[in-house]
Coordinates of C-alpha atoms in Angstrom, one line a residue:
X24 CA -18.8 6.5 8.1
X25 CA -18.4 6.5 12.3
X26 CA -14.8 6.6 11.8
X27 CA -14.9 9.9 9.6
X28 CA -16.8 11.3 12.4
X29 CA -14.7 10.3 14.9
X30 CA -12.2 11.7 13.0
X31 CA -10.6 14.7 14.7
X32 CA -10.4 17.8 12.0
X33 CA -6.8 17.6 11.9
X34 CA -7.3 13.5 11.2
X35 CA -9.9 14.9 8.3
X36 CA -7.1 16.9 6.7
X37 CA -4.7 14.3 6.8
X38 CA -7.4 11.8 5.1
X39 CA -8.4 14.4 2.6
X40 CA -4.5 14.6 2.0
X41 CA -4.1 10.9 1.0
X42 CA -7.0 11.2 -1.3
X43 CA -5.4 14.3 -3.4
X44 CA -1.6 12.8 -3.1
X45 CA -2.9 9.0 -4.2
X46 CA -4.9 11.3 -7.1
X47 CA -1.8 13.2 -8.6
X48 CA 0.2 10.0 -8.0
X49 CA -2.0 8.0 -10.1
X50 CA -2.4 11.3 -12.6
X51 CA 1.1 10.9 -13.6
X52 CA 2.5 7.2 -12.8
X53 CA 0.3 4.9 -15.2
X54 CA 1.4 7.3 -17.9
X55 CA 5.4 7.6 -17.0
X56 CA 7.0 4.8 -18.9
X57 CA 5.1 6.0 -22.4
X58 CA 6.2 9.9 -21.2
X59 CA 9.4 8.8 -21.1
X60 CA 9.6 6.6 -24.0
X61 CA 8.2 9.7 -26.2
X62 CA 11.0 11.5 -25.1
X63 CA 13.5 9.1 -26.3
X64 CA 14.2 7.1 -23.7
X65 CA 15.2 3.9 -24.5
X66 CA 12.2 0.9 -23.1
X67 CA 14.8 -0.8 -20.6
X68 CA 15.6 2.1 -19.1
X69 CA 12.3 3.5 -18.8
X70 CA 11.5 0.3 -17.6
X71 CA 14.6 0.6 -15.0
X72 CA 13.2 4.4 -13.8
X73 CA 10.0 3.5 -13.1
X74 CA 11.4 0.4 -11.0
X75 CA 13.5 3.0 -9.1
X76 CA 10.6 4.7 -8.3
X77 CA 8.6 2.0 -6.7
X78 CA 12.1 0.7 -4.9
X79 CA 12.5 4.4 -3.6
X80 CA 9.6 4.6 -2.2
X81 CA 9.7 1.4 -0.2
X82 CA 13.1 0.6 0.3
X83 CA 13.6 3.2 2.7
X84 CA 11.0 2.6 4.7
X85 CA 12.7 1.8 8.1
X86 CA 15.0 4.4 8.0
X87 CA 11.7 6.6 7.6
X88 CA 10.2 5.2 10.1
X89 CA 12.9 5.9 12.5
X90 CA 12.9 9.5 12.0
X91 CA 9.3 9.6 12.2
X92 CA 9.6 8.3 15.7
X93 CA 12.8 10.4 16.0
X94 CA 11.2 14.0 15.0
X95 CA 7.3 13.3 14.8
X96 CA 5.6 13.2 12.2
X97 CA 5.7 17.2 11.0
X98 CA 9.1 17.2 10.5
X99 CA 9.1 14.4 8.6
X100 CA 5.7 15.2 6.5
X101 CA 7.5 18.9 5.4
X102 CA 10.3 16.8 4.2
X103 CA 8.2 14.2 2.6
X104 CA 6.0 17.2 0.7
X105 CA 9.5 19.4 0.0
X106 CA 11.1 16.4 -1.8
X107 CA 8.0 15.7 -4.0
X108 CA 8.1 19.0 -5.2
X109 CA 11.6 19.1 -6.0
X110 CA 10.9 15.3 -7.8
X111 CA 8.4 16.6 -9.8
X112 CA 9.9 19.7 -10.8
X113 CA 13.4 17.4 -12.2
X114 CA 11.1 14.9 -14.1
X115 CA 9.5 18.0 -15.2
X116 CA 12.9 19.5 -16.9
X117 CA 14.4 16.3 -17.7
X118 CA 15.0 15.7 -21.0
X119 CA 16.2 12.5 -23.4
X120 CA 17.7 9.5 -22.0
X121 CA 18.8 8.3 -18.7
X122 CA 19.7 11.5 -17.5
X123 CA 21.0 12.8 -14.2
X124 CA 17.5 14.9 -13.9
X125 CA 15.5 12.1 -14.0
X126 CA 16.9 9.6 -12.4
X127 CA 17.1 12.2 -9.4
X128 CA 13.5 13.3 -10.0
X129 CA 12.2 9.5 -9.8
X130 CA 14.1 8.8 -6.8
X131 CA 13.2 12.5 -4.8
X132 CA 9.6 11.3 -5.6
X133 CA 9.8 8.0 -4.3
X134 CA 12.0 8.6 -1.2
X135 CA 9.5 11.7 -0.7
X136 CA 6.6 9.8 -0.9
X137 CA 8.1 7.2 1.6
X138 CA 8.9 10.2 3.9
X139 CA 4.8 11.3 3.3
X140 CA 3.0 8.3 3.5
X141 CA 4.5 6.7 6.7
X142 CA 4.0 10.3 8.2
X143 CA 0.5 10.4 7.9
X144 CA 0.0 6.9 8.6
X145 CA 2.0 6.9 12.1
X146 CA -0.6 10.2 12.4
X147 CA -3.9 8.7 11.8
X148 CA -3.5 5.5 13.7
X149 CA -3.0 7.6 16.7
X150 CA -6.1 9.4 16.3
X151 CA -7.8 9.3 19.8
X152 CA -11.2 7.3 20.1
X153 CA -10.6 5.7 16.6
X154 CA -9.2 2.3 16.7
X155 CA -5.7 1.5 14.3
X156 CA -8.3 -1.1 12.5
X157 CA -11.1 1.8 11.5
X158 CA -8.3 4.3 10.8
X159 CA -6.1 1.7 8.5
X160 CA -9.6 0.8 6.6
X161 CA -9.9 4.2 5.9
X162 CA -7.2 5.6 4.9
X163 CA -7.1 2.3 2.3
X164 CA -10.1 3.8 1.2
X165 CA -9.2 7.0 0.5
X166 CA -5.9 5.7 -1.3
X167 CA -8.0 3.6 -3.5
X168 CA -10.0 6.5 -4.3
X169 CA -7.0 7.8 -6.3
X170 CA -5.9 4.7 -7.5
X171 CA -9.6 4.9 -9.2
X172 CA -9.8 8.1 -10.2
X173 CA -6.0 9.4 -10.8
X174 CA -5.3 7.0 -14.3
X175 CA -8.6 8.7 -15.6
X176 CA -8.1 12.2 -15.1
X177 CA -4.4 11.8 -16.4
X178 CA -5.6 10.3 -19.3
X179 CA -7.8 13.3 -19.9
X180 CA -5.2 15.5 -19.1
X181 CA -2.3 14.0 -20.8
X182 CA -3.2 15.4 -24.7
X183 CA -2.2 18.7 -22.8
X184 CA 1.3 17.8 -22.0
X185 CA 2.7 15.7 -19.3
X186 CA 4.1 18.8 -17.9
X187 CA 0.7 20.3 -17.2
X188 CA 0.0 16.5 -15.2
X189 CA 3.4 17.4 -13.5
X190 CA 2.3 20.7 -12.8
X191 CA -0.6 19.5 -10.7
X192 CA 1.1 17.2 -8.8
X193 CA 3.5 20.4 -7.4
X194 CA 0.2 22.6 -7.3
X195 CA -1.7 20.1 -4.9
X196 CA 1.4 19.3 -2.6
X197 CA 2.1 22.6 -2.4
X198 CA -1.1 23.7 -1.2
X199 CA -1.7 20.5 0.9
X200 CA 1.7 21.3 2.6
X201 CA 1.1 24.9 3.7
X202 CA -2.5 23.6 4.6
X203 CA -1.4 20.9 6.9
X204 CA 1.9 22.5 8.3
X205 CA 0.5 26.0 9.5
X206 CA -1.9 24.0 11.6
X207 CA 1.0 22.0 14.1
X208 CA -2.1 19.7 15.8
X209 CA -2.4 18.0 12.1
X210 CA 1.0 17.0 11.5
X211 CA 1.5 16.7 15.2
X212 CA 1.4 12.9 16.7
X213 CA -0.5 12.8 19.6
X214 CA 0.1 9.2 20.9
X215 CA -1.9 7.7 23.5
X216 CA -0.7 5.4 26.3
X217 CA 0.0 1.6 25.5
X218 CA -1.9 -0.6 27.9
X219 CA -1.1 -4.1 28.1
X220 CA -4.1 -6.4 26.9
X221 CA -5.3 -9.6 28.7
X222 CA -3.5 -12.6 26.4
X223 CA -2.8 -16.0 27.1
X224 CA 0.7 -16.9 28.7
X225 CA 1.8 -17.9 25.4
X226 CA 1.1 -14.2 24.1
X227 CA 4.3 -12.9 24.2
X228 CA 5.9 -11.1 20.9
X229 CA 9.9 -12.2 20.6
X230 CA 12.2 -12.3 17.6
X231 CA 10.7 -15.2 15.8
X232 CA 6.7 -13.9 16.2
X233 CA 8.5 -10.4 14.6
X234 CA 10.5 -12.7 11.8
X235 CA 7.1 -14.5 11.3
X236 CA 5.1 -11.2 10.7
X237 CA 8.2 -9.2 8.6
X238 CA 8.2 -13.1 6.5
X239 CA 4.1 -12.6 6.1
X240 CA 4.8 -9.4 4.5
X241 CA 7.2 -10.5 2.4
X242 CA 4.7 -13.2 1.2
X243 CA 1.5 -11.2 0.7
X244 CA 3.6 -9.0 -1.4
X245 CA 5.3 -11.4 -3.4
X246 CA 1.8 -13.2 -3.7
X247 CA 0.4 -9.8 -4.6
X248 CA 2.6 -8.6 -7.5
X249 CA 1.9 -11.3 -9.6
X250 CA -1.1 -9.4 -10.5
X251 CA 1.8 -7.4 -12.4
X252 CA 3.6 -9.9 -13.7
X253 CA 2.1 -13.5 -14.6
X254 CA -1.7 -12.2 -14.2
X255 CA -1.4 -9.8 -16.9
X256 CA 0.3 -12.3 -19.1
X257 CA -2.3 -14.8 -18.5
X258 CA -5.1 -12.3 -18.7
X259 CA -4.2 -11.3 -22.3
X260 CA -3.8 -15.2 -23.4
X261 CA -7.4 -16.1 -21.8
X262 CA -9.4 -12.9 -23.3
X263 CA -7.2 -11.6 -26.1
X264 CA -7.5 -8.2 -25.3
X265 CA -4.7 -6.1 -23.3
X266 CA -7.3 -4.3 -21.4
X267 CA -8.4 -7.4 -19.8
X268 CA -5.7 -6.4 -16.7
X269 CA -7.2 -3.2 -16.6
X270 CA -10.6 -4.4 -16.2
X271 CA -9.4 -6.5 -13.2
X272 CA -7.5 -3.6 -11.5
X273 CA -10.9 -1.5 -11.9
X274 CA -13.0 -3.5 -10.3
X275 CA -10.4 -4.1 -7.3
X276 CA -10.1 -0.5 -6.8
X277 CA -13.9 0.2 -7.0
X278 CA -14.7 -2.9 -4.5
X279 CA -11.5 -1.3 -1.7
X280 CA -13.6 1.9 -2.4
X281 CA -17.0 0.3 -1.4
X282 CA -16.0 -2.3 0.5
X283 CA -12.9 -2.2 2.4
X284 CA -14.2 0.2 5.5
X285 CA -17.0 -2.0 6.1
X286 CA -15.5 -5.4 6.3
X287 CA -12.9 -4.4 8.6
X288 CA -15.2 -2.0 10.8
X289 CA -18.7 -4.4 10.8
X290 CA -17.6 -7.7 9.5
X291 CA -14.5 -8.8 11.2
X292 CA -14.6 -6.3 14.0
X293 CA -14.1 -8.3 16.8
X294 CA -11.6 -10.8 14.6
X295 CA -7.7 -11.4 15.8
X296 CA -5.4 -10.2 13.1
X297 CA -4.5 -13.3 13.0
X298 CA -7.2 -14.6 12.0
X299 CA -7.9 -12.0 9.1
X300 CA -4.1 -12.8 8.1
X301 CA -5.4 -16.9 7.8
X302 CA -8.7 -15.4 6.4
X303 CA -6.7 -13.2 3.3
X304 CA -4.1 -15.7 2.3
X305 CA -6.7 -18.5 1.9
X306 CA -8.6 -16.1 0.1
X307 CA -5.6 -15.7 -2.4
X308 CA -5.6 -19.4 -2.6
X309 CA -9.4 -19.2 -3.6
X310 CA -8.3 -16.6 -6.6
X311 CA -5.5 -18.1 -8.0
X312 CA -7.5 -21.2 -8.0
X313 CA -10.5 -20.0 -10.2
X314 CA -7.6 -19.3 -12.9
X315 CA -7.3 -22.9 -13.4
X316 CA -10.1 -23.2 -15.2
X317 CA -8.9 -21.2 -17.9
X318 CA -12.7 -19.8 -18.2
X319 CA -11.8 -16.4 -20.2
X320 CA -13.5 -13.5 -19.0
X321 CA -15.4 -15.3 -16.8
X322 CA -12.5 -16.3 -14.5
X323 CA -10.3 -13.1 -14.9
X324 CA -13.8 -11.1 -13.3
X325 CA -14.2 -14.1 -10.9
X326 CA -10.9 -14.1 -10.0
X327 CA -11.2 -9.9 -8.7
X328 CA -13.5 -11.1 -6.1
X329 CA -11.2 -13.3 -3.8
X330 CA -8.0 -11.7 -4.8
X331 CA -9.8 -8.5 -3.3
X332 CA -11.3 -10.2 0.1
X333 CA -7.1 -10.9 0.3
X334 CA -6.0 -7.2 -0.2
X335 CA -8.3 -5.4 2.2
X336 CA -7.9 -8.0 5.1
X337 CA -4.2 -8.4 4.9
X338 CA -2.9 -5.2 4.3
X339 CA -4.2 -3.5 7.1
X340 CA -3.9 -6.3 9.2
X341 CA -0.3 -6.6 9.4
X342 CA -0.2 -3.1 9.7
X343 CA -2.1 -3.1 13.0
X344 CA -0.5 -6.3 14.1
X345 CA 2.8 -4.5 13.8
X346 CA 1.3 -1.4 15.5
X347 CA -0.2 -3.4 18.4
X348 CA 2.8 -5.7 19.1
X349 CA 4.9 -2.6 19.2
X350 CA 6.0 0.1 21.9
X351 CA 3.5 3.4 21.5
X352 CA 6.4 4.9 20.9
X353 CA 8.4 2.9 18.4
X354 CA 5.4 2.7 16.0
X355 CA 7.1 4.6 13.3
X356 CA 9.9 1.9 13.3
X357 CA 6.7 -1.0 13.1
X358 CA 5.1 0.7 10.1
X359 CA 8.6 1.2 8.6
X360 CA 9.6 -2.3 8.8
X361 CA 6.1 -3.5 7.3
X362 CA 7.0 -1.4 4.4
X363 CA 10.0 -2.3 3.9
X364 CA 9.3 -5.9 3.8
X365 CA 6.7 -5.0 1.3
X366 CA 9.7 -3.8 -1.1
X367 CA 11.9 -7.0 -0.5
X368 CA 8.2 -9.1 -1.2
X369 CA 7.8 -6.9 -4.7
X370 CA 11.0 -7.0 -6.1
X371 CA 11.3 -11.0 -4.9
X372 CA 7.7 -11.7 -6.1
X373 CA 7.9 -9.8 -9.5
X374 CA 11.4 -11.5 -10.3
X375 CA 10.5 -15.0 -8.9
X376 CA 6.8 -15.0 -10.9
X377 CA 9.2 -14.3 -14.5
X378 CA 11.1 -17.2 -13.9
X379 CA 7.8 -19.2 -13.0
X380 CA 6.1 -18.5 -16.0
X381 CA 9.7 -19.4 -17.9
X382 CA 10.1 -22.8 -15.9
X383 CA 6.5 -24.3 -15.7
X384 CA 3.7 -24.8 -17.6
X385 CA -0.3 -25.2 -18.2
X386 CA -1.4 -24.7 -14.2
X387 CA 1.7 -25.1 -12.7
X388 CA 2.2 -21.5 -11.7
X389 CA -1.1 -21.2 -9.9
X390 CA -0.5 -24.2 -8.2
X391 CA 2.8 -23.1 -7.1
X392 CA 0.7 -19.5 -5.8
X393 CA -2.0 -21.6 -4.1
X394 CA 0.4 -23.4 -2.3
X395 CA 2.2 -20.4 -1.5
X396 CA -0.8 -19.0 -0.2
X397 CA -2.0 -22.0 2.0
X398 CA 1.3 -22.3 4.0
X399 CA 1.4 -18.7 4.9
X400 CA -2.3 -18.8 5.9
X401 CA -1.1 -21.5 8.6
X402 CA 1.8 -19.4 9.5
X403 CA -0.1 -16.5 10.5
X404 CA -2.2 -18.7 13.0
X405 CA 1.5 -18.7 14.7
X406 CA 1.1 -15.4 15.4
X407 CA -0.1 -14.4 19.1
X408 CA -3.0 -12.2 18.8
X409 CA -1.5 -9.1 20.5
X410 CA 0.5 -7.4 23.2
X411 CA 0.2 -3.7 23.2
X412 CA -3.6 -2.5 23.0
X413 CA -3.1 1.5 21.7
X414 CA -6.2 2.5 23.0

C-alpha cells in the first residue's frame, strides 16, 4: 500500500497497535456475555455490562477529545493503555453477579479504550505527507483485521479459560505501551499547518453545517446498528439458522479488509466527502432494499455488499469532514464529537429498531430504514465541501 510507505515508522507502530488492540478486543468481547452468564450472572445484567461497555467507550468521547488536544496524544495514549490493564485485570478477578469488580472492569475498559483509540487516531491523521483520507482507510483496515481474526482466535482459546483470553489482552497492551511510550515521536502529535482551501463563497462551516454533520453521525449509526438488532432477527426468520448474522458480519469484515483502502485511496480519491456521505447512505438504501424480497440466503449475502459500500465510505468520511472543517488544533475535540454522536446514534438506533420490529410489519421496517437512508443522503449534499485543508 503507498500509504503504508508513506507511513512514518512511528505511524507503522501506531498502525500495527490498532491491529493487536482491535485483535484482543475481539479475543474477549464476542465471548463476554456467555463468560459472564457461566459465572452466574444473571442474562439482563450481563446483557446491561456488556451495554456499559460499548456506552463507555463512546460516551466519553468529547471529553477525550478535549484532553487529547489538551495534553497530546502521549499523555492521553499512557492513560488509555493504563486503564485497559487495570479493566482487564477487574473482569479478570470478578466473580458472580453484578459485582463492584465488574462493573468497574467493563467501564475502565471502555473509558480506556475511548482514551486509546482517539489518541491514535488524532496521531495518524497528522502523519505528514499522508492525507486524513489514506490514513482513516487504513487504520479501518487494520481494525477490521481484528474484527476478523479476534472472534476466531478467542474461540480457540476460550476451552483454556477466559482468564488466559484476559491474560492476553494485558500481555499485548502491556508490551504495546512500553513499545510506543519509550519512543516520544510515536505518541507524539506532530500537526501540520491548516491552510485555507479555495471553496465557493458559500463554503463556510457555522453551527448548522456542524449540527448537520454531528445529525449525519447520529443517523449512520442508528442506520448501522440495526445490523444488531432487526437484521439478526430477520436473518434467522429468512435462513433458519443463527449463524446466518455471522455469515454476514464475516463477509463485511473480510470486504473492509480488501476493500476499504482501495476505494477511498483510487476510487473516490478526488470525491468531496460530501459526496461519499450522499454515495454511503444511498448505498444503505440499496441494502435494506434487497431485504424486501425476503430471498433467504440469497438476500442476507446480497444484502453484505451495499451495506458494506455504506460502512467504508461513511465512516471515514465524516471523520475527515470533521477533521478538515476543524482548527489544526482543535482536532481532538472534532474526532471526539464524531464519536460521541456515534454513541447517541447506537443507543437511539438499537432502542428505536426494537420498537420497529414491535410496531410494524412484513416490509415496513425496511421501508422505514430506506427512507431513513434517502433523506440523510440529501442532507449531506448540504454540507460545504471543506474549509481547513491539513495538508
Amino acid at each position: 500500500m503507498t500509504a503504508w510507505r508513506e507511513t512514518s515508522s512511528d505511524g507503522r507502530a501506531l498502525l500495527v497497535t490498532v491491529l493487536l488492540t482491535g485483535l484482543t478486543t475481539f479475543m474477549f468481547l464476542p465471548l463476554l456475555a456467555i463468560e459472564l452468564t457461566g459465572r452466574g450472572v444473571a442474562v439482563g445484567e450481563a446483557g446491561f455490562l456488556v451495554g456499559l461497555l460499548a456506552f463507555s467507550g463512546q460516551a466519553f468521547s468529547l471529553l477525550t477529545g478535549f484532553l487529547v488536544d489538551r495534553f497530546g496524544p502521549r499523555a492521553v495514549m499512557a492513560a488509555g493503555f493504563a486503564l485497559r490493564i487495570a479493566g482487564y485485570v477487574l473482569l479478570g478477578v470478578g466473580g458472580g453477579g453484578l459485582s463492584a469488580s465488574l462493573v468497574g472492569g467493563v467501564v475502565t475498559v471502555g473509558v480506556g479504550g475511548s482514551l486509546l483509540g482517539l489518541a491514535i487516531k488524532t496521531r495518524l491523521v497528522a502523519e505528514d505527507g499522508v492525507g486524513p483520507r489514506a490514513m482513516l482507510a487504513l487504520r479501518s483496515t487494520f481494525v477490521n483485521i481484528g474484527v476478523v481474526a479476534g472472534p476466531a482466535l478467542g474461540a480457540v482459546v476460550y476451552p483454556l479459560g477466559f482468564r488466559y483470553i484476559l491474560a492476553a489482552c494485558v500481555l499485548s497492551h502491556l508490551i504495546l505501551g512500553v513499545r510506543l511510550l519509550a519512543r516520544p515521536g510515536a505518541a507524539a502529535a506532530r500537526p501540520r499547518p491548516a491552510t485555507v482551501a479555495p471553496e465557493p463563497p458559500d463554503g463556510r462551516w457555522g453551527r448548522a453545517h456542524w449540527l448537520t454533520l454531528l445529525g449525519l453521525g447520529v443517523t449512520y449509526w442508528a442506520i448501522y446498528s440495526q445490523l444488531n438488532v432487526v437484521v439478526p432477527i430477520a436473518a434467522l426468520a429468512m435462513t433458519g439458522s443463527t449463524a446466518a448474522i455471522a455469515v454476514v458480519f464475516t463477509v463485511n469484515g473480510v470486504l473492509v479488509v480488501l476493500c476499504q483502502y482501495a476505494l477511498l485511496r483510487h476510487v473516490f480519491a478526488r470525491a468531496a466527502n460530501r459526496t461519499l456521505l450522499a454515495l454511503g447512505f444511498l448505498a444503505f438504501a440499496c441494502a435494506y432494499a434487497v431485504l424486501l424480497a425476503h430471498a433467504g440466503w440469497f438476500s442476507l449475502l446480497v444484502f453484505a455488499l451495499p451495506v458494506t459500500v455504506a460502512e467504508m465510505l461513511i465512516g471515514p468520511s465524516l471523520d475527515e469532514q470533521a477533521i478538515r472543517a476543524s482548527s489544526v488544533r482543535r482536532t481532538g475535540i472534532a474526532l471526539g464529537a464524531m464519536s460521541a454522536a456515534g454513541a447517541v446514534g447506537s443507543l437511539a438506533g438499537a432502542s428505536l429498531g426494537g420498537y420497529l420490529v414491535q410496531l410494524l410489519s412484513g416490509n415496513d421496517v425496511w421501508l422505514v430504514l430506506i427512507g431513513v437512508s434517502v433523506i440523510a443522503a440529501v442532507t449531506s449534499l448540504l454540507l460545504p465541501k471543506a474549509r481547513v485543508s491539513h495538508a
